[in-house]
CSV table of C-alpha atoms and ligand atoms in Angstrom, one decimal:
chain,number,residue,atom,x,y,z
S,183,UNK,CA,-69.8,50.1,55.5
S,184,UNK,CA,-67.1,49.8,52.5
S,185,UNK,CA,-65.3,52.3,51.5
S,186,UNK,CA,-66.4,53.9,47.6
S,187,UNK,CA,-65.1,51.8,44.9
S,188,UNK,CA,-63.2,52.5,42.5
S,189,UNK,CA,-64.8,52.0,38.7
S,190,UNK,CA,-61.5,49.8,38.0
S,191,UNK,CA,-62.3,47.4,41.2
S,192,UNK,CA,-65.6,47.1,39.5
S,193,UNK,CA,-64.4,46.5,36.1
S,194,UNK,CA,-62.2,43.6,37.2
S,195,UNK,CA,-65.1,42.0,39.4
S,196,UNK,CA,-67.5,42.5,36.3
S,197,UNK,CA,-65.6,41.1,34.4
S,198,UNK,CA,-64.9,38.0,36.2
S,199,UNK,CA,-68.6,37.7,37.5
S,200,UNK,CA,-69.8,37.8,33.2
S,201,UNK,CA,-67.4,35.0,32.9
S,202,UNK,CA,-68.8,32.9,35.4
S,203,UNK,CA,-72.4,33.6,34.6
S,204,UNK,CA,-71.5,32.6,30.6
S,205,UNK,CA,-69.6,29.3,31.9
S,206,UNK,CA,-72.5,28.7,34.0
S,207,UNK,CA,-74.9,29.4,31.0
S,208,UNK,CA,-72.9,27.9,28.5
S,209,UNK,CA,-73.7,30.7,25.8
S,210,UNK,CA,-71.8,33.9,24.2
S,211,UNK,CA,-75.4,35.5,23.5
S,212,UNK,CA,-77.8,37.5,25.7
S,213,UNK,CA,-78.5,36.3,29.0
S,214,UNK,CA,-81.8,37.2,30.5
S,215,UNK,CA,-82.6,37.9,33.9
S,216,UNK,CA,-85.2,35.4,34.1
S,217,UNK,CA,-87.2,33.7,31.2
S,218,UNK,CA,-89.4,31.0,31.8
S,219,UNK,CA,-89.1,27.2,30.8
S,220,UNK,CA,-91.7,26.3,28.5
S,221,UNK,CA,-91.5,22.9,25.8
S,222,UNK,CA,-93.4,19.8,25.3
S,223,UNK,CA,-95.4,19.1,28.5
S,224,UNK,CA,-96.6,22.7,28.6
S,225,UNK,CA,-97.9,22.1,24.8
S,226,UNK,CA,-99.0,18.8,25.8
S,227,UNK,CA,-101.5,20.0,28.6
S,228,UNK,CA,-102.3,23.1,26.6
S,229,UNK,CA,-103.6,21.0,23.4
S,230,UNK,CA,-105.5,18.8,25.9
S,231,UNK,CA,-106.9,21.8,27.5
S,232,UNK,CA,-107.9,23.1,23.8
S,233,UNK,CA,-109.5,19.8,23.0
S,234,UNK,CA,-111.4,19.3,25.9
S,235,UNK,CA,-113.3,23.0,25.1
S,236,UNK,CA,-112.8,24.5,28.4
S,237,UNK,CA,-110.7,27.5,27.7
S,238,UNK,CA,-112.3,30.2,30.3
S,239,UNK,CA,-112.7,29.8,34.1
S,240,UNK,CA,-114.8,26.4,34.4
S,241,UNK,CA,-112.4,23.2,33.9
S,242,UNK,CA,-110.3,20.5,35.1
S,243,UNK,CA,-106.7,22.2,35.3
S,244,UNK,CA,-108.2,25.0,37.4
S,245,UNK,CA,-109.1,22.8,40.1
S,246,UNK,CA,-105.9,20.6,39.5
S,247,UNK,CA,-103.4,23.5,39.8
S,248,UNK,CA,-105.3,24.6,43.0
S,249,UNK,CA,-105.1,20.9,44.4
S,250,UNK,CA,-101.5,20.6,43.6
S,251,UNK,CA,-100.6,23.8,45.3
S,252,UNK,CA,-103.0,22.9,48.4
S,253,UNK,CA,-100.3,19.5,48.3
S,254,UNK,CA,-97.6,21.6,48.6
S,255,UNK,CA,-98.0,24.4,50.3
S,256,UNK,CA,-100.1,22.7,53.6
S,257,UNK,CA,-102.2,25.5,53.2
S,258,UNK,CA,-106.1,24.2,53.6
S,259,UNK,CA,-107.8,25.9,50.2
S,260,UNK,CA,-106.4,27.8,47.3
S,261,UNK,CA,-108.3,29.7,44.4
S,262,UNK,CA,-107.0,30.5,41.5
S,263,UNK,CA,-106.8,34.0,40.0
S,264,UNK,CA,-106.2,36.2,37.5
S,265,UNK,CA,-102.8,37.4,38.1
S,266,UNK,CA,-101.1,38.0,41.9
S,267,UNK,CA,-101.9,41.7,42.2
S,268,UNK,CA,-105.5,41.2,41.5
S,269,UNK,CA,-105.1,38.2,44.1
S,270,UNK,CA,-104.1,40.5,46.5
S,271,UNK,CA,-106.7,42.9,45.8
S,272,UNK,CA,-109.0,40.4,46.5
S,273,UNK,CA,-107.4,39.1,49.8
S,274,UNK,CA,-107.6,42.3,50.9
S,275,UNK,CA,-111.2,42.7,50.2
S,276,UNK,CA,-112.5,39.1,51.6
S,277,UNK,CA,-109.9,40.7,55.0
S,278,UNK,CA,-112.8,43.6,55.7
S,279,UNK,CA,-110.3,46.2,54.4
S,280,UNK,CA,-112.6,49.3,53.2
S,281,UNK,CA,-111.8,53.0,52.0
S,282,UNK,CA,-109.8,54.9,54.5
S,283,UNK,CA,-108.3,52.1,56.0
S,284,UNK,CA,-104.7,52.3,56.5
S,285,UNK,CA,-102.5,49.4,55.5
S,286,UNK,CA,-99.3,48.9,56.9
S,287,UNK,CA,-96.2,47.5,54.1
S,288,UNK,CA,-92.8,47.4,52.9
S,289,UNK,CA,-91.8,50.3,51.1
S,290,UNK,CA,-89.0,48.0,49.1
S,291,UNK,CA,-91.5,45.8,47.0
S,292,UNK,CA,-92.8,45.5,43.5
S,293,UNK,CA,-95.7,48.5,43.2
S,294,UNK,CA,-98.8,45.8,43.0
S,295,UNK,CA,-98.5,45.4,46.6
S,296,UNK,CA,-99.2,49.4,46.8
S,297,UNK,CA,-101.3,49.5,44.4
S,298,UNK,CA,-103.9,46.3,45.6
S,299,UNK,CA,-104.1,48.6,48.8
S,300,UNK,CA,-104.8,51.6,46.3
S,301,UNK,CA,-107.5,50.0,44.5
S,302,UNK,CA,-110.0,49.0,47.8
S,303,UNK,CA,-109.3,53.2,48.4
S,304,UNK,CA,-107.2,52.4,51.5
S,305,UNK,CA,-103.8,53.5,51.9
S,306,UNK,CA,-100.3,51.7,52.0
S,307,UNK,CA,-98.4,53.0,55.3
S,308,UNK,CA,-94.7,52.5,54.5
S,309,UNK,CA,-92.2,50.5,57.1
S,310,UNK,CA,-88.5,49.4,56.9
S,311,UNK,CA,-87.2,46.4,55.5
S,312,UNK,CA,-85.4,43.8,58.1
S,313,UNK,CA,-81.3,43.8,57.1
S,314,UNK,CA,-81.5,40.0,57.5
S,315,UNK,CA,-84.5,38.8,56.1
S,316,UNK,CA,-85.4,41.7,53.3
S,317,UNK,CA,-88.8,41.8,54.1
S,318,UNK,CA,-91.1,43.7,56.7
S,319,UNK,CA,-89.3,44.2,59.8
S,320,UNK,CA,-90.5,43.0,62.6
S,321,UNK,CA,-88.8,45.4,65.2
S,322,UNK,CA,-89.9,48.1,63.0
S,323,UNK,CA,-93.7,46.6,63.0
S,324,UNK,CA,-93.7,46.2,66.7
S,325,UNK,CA,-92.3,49.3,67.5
S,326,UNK,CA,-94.5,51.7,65.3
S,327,UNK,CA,-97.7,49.7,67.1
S,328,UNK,CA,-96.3,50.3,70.0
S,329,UNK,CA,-96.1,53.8,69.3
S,330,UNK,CA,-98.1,54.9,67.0
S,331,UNK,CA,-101.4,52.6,67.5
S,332,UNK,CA,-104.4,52.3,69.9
S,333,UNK,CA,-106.9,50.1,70.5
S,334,UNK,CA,-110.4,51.7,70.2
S,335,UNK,CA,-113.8,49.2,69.7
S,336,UNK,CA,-111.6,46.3,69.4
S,337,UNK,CA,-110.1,47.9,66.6
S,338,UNK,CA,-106.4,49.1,66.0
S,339,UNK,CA,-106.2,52.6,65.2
S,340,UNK,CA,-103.7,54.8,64.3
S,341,UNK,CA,-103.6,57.6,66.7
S,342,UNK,CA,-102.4,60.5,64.7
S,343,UNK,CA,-105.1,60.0,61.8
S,344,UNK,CA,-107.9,58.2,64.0
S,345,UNK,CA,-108.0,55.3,60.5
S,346,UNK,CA,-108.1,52.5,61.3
S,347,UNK,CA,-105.1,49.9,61.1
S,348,UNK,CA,-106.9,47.0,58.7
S,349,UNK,CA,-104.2,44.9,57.7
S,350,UNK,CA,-100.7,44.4,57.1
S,351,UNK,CA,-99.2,43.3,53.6
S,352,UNK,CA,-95.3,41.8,54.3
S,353,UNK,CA,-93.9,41.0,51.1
S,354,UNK,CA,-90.9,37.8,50.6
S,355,UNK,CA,-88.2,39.6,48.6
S,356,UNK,CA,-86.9,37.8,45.6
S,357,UNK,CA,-88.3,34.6,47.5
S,358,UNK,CA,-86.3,35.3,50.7
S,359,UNK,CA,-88.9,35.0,53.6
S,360,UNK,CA,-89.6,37.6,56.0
S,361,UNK,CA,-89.6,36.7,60.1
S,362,UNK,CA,-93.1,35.5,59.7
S,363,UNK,CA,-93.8,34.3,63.3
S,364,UNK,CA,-92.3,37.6,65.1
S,365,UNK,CA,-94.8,39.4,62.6
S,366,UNK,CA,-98.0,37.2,62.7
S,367,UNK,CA,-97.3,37.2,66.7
S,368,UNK,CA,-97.3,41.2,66.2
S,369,UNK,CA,-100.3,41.4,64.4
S,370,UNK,CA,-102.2,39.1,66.7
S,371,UNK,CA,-101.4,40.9,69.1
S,372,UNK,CA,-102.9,44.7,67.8
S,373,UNK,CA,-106.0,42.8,66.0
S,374,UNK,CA,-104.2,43.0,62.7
S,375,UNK,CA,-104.9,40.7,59.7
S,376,UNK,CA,-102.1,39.2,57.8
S,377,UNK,CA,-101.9,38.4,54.4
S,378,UNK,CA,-98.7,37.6,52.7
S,379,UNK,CA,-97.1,38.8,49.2
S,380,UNK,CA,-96.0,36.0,48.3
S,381,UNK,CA,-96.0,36.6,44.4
S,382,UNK,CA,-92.0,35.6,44.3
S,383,UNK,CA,-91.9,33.0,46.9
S,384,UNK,CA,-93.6,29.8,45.5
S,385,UNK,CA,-90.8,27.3,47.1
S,386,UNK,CA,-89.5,29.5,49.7
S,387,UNK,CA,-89.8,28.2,53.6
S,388,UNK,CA,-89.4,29.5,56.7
S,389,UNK,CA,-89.1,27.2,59.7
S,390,UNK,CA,-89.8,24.0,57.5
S,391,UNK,CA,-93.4,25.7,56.5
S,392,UNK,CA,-94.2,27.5,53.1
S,393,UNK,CA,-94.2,31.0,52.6
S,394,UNK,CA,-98.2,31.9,52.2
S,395,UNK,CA,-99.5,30.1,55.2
S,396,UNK,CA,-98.3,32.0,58.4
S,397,UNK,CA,-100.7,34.8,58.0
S,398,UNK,CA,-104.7,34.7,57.4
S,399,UNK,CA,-103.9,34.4,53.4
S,400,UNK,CA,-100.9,34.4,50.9
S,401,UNK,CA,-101.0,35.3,47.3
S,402,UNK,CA,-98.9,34.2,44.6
S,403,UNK,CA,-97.9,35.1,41.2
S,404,UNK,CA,-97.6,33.1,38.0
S,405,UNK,CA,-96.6,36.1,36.0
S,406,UNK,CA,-93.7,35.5,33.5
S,407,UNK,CA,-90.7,36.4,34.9
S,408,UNK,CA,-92.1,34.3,37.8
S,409,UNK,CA,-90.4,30.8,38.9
S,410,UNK,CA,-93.5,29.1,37.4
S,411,UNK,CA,-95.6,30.7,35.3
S,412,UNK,CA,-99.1,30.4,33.7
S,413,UNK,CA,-98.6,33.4,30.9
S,414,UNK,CA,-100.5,35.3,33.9
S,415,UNK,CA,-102.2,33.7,37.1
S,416,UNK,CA,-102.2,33.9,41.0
S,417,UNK,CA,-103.1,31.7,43.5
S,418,UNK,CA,-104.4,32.8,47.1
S,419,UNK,CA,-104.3,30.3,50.0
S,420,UNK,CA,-105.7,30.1,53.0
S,421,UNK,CA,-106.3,27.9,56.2
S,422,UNK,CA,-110.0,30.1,56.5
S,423,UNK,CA,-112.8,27.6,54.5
S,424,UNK,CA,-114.8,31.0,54.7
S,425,UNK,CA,-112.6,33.4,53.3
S,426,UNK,CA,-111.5,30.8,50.9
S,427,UNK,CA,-114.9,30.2,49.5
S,428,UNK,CA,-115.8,34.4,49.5
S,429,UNK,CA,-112.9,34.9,47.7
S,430,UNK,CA,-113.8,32.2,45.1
S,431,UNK,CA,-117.4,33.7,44.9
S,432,UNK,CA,-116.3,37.6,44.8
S,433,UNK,CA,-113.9,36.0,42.0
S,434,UNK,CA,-117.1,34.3,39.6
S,435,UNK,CA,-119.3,37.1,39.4
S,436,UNK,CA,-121.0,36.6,42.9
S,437,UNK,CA,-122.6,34.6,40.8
S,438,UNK,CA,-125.3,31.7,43.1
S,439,UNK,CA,-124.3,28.2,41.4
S,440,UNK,CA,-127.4,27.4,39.5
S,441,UNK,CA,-127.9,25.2,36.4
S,442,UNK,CA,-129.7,27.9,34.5
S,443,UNK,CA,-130.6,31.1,36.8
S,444,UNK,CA,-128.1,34.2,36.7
S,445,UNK,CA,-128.9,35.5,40.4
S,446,UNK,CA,-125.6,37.0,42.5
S,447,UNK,CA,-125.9,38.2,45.9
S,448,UNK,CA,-122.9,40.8,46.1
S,449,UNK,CA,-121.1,42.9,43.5
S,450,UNK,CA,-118.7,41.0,42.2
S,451,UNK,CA,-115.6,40.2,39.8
S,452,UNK,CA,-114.4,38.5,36.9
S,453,UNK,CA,-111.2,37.5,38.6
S,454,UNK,CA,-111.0,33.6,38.3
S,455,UNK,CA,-107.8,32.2,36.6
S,456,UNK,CA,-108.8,30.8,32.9
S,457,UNK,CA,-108.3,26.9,32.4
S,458,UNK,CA,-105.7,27.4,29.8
S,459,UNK,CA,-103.4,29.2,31.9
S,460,UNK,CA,-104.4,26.8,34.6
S,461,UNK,CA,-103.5,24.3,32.0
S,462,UNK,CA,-99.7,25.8,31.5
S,463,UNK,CA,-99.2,25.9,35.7
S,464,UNK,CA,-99.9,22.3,36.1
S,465,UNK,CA,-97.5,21.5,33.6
S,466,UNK,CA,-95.2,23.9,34.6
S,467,UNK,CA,-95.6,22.8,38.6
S,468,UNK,CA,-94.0,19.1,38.2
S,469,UNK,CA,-90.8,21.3,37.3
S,470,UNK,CA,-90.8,22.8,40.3
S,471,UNK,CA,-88.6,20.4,42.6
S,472,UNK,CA,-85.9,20.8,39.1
S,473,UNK,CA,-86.0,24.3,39.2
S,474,UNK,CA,-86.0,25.0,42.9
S,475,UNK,CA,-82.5,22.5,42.7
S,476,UNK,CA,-80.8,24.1,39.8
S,477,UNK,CA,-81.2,27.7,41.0
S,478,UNK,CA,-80.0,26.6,44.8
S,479,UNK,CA,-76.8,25.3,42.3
S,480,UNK,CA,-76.7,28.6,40.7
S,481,UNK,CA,-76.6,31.0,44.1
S,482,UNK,CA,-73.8,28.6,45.6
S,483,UNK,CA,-71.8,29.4,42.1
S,484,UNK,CA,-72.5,33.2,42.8
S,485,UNK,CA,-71.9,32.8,46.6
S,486,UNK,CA,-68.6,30.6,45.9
S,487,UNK,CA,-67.3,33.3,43.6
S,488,UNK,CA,-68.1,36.4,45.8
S,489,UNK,CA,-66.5,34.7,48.4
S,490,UNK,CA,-63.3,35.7,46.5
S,491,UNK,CA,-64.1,38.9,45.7
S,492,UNK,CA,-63.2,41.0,49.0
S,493,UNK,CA,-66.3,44.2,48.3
S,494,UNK,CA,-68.8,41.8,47.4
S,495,UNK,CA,-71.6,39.7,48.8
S,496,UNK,CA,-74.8,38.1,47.8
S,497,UNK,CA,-78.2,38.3,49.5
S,498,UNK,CA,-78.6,35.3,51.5
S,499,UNK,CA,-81.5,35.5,53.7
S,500,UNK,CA,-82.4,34.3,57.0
S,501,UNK,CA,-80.4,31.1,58.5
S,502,UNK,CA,-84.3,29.8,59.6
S,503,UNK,CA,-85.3,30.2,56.2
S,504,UNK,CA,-84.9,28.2,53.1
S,505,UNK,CA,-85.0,30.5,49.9
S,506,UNK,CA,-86.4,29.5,45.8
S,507,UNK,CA,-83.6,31.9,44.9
S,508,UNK,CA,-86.2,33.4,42.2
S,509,UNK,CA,-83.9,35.9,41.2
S,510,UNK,CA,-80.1,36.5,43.2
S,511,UNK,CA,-78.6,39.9,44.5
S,512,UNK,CA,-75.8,40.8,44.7
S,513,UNK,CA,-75.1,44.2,47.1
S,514,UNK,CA,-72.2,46.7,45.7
S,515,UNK,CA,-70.9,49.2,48.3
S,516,UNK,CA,-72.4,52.2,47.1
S,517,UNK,CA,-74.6,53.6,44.2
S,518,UNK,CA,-71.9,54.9,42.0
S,519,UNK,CA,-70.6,51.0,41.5
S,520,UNK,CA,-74.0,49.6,41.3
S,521,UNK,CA,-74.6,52.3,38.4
S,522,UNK,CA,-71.2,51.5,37.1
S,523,UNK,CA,-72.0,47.7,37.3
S,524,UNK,CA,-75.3,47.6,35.8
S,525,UNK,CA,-73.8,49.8,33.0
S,526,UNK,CA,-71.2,47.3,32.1
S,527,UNK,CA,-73.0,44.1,32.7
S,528,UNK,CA,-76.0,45.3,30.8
S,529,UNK,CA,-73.7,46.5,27.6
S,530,UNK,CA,-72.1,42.9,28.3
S,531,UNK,CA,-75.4,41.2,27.0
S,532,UNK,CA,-75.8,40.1,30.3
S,533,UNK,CA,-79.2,41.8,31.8
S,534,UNK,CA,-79.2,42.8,35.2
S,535,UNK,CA,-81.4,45.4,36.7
S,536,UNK,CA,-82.0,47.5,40.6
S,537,UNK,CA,-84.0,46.7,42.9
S,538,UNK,CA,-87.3,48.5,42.7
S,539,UNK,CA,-87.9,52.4,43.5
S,540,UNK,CA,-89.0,52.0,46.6
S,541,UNK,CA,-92.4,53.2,46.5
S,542,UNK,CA,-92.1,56.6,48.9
S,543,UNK,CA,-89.6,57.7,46.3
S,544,UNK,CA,-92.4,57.2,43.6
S,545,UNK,CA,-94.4,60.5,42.7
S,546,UNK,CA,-97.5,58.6,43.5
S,547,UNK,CA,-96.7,57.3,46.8
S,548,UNK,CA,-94.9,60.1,48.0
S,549,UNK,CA,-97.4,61.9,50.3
S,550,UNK,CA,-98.3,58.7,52.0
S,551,UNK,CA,-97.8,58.0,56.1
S,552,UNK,CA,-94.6,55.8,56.3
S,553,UNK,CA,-91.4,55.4,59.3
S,554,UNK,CA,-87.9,56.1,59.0
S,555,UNK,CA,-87.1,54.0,55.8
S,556,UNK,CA,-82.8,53.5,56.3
S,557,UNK,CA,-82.5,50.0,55.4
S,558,UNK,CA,-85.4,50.4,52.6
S,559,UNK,CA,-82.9,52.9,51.2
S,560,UNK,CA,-79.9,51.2,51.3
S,561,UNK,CA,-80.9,47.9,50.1
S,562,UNK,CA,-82.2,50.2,46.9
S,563,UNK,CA,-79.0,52.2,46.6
S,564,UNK,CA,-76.6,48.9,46.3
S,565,UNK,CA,-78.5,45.6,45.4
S,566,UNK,CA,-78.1,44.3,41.6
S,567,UNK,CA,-80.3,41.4,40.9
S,568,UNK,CA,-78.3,38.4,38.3
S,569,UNK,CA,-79.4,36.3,35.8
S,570,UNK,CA,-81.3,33.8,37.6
S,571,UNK,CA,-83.2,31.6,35.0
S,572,UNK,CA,-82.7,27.4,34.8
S,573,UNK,CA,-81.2,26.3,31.6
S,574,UNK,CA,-84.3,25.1,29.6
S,575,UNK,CA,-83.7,22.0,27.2
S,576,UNK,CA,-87.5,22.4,26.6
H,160,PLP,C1,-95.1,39.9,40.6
H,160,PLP,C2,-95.4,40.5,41.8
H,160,PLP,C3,-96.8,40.9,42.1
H,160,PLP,C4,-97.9,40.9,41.1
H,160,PLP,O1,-98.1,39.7,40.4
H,160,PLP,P1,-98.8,39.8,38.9
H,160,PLP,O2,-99.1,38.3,38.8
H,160,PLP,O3,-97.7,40.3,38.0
H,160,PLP,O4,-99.9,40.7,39.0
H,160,PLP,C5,-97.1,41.4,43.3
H,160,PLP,N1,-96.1,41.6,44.3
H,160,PLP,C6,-94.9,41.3,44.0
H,160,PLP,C7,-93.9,41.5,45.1
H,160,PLP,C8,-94.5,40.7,42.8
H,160,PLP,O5,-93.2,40.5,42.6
C-alpha cells in the first residue's frame, strides 16, 4: 500500500479538500455530515396528517409510503416499521431465527445489525468485508461454509459449535451494494436465509435491481441522518406474501382484525411505523430522484478532485452496481493521517467522522465466533466519511 504520510501532505490536501467542500456548499459556517431536507411539503403532508386525526399506526400515509416504496423498489410487499433496527429484528424473527442460532455478518457495519441478531438471543458470527464492494464478502462466505458448515436434518450447522447456521445479515455500506447474487447463490446453496441491511441503501442498485430484493427480505432505515427520513421509520420488503403479512401481524400486537374483539394469536409487538412519520416519508420520497442526482454530482466533485491528489482515493463501489452515495469516503493511507485528517477537518467546521468500530473490536462483541477480519480492519483504519448532505432550499 502507500507509504506513511507525512502530516504536511495532509495538511495541504485538507486544505484544498475544505475548500472544495465550502465552494460546493456555498457557506463559511459548519458543514454537517448529513442533515436532512425538510420545508414546505413535509409541513404540508404533516398538517394534513394532523387534521385528518390519524397520528398512530392506522392511516392513509402508512399504506401510501409502503405503496410507493413497493413502486420503486420491485419488491412484492413492504411494511412499515418503527425504525430499521427493529425492522431487522423483526425480519429476523418472521426468518425462524431462534436463541442459539448463529448468524453469519459483516463485522464493518453500524451495531443495530449486531444487535437485531442480539435481541432474538442468537449470535452475530463475524466475516470480512469484500475490498470492492464493502460489504459481506462473498469469497469469504463461501469459503467459511465450505469449511466450517455441515448439513445435518436439512439444516446448516456449524461444525465446531453443532448451532445451527439460521441466517445471514450482509449489510450495503454507505449505500454501496454488496455482490448480492454470488451471496444469495451461496446461501441457497447451504439452506441459508437472506435478509439484507439495507438501512443506507434506499436508491442503491445492483445489476439494474434495488438493493432489498435479492435476498428473502431487506430492511431499510428512515432514521435522520438517513437519505430520506421519517424522524424515525423502517421499511421491510419482501417478494414472500407470507412472511410479509407475519411480519405486519407480529408488528400490530398479533392482534386478529376485528371491529370490536381484542383476541391475538401469538405474542406480539408494537412495531408498526406511526402515520405521522409515515406522513413525513411520503413527502420526503418525491425528493428522492433530486437527491439521489445531486449527491451522484457531489461524489464526481470529490472523485474529480482526488484524482489530483496522488495519496488519495474515494470509495467507489462495484462497476455492476449503481450507488445513492448516502454518505462518501474517502480512504487515507494509514491511521495516523486519517487521525490527523479528521482532527483538522473537524476543527475546520467541516464534520467528518470513521468508519464504525468494527464490532469484534467492541467490548460486547468481542468473545463472539468470527474469520480472519484483514479487510474489515483496514477499511476501519483509513476510511473518512465527507459531508454528504443535498443543499436544502426548503
Ligand atoms: C441506520 C442503520 C440501521 C438502523 O436503523 P435505525 O432506523 O436507526 O434503527 C441499521 N443498520 C445500518 C447499517 C444502519 O446504518
Amino acid at each position: 500500500m502507500s507509504e506513511i504520510m507525512h502530516p504536511q501532505s495532509a495538511v495541504h490536501n485538507t486544505q484544498a479538500l475544505i475548500a472544495m467542500i465550502r465552494e460546493h456548499y456555498q457557506s463559511e459556517d459548519f458543514i454537517p455530515l448529513h442533515a436532512p431536507c425538510l420545508g414546505q411539503p413535509e409541513k404540508q403532508t404533516l398538517n394534513t396528517c394532523i387534521d385528518s386525526t390519524f397520528v398512530s399506526s392506522v392511516g392513509q400515509f402508512v399504506t401510501e409510503l409502503e405503496q410507493r416504496f413497493i413502486d420503486y423498489t420491485g419488491a412484492r410487499h413492504a411494511v412499515a416499521v418503527v425504525n430499521g433496527t427493529m425492522g431487522l429484528f423483526l425480519a429476523l424473527k418472521v426468518a425462524g431465527v431462534e436463541s442459539d442460532d448463529l448468524v453469519l455478518t459483516q463485522s464493518l457495519s453500524f451495531v443495530a445489525t449486531a444487535n437485531a441478531i442480539k435481541m432474538l438471543q442468537a449470535d452475530p458470527l463475524f466475516l470480512d468485508v469484500d475490498s470492492m464492494s464493502y460489504g459481506l464478502s462473498a469469497d469469504t462466505l463461501e469459503n467459511f461454509l465450505n469449511e466450517q458448515a455441515c448439513q445435518k436434518d436439512g439444516m446448516c450447522v456449524h461444525k465446531q459449535t453443532g448451532k445451527v447456521i439460521r441466517a445471514c445479515v450482509p449489510m450495503h455500506t454507505l449505500g454501496f451494494v454488496a455482490e448480492m447474487d454470488r451471496i444469495v447463490e451461496i446461501c441457497q446453496r447451504h439452506g441459508i436465509k437472506v435478509i439484507e441491511d439495507a438501512a443506507e441503501s434506499l436508491g442503491s442498485f445492483y445489476q439494474g435491481q434495488h438493493s432489498g430484493t435479492f435476498g428473502e427480505m431487506g430492511v431499510f432505515s428512515f432514521n435522520g441522518n438517513k437519505i430520506l427520513t421519517t424522524g424515525g421509520g423502517g421499511m421491510l420488503v419482501t417478494d414472500d406474501a407470507e412472511l410479509a403479512s407475519h411480519a405486519k401481524h407480529l408488528s400490530t400486537t398479533a392482534k386478529i382484525p376485528h371491529a370490536w374483539l381484542f383476541e391475538h394469536d401469538e405474542i406480539g409487538y408494537n412495531l408498526r411505523m406511526p402515520n405521522l412519520n409515515a406522513a413525513l416519508g411520503v413527502a420526503q420520497f418525491d425528493r428522492l430522484p433530486g437527491f439521489l442526482q445531486e449527491k451522484a454530482t457531489l461524489a464526481a466533485s470529490y472523485r474529480h478532485f482526488l484524482s489530483q491528489q496522488s495519496d488519495l482515493t474515494m470509495m467507489q463501489g462495484l462497476a455492476s452496481a449503481q450507488p445513492n452515495y448516502w454518505l462518501n469516503g474517502l480512504i487515507l493511507p494509514d491511521q495516523a493521517s486519517r487521525d490527523v485528517f479528521l482532527q483538522q477537518a473537524n476543527e475546520a467546521g467541516i464534520q467528518t467522522r470513521p468508519l464504525w468500530t468494527p464490532m469484534h473490536q467492541l467490548e460486547i462483541y468481542r468473545d463472539c465466533l468470527r474469520c480472519e477480519l484483514p479487510q474489515t480492519e483496514w477499511l476501519a483504519e483509513r476510511v473518512v466519511n465527507l459531508p454528504s448532505g443535498v443543499k436544502c432550499h426548503g
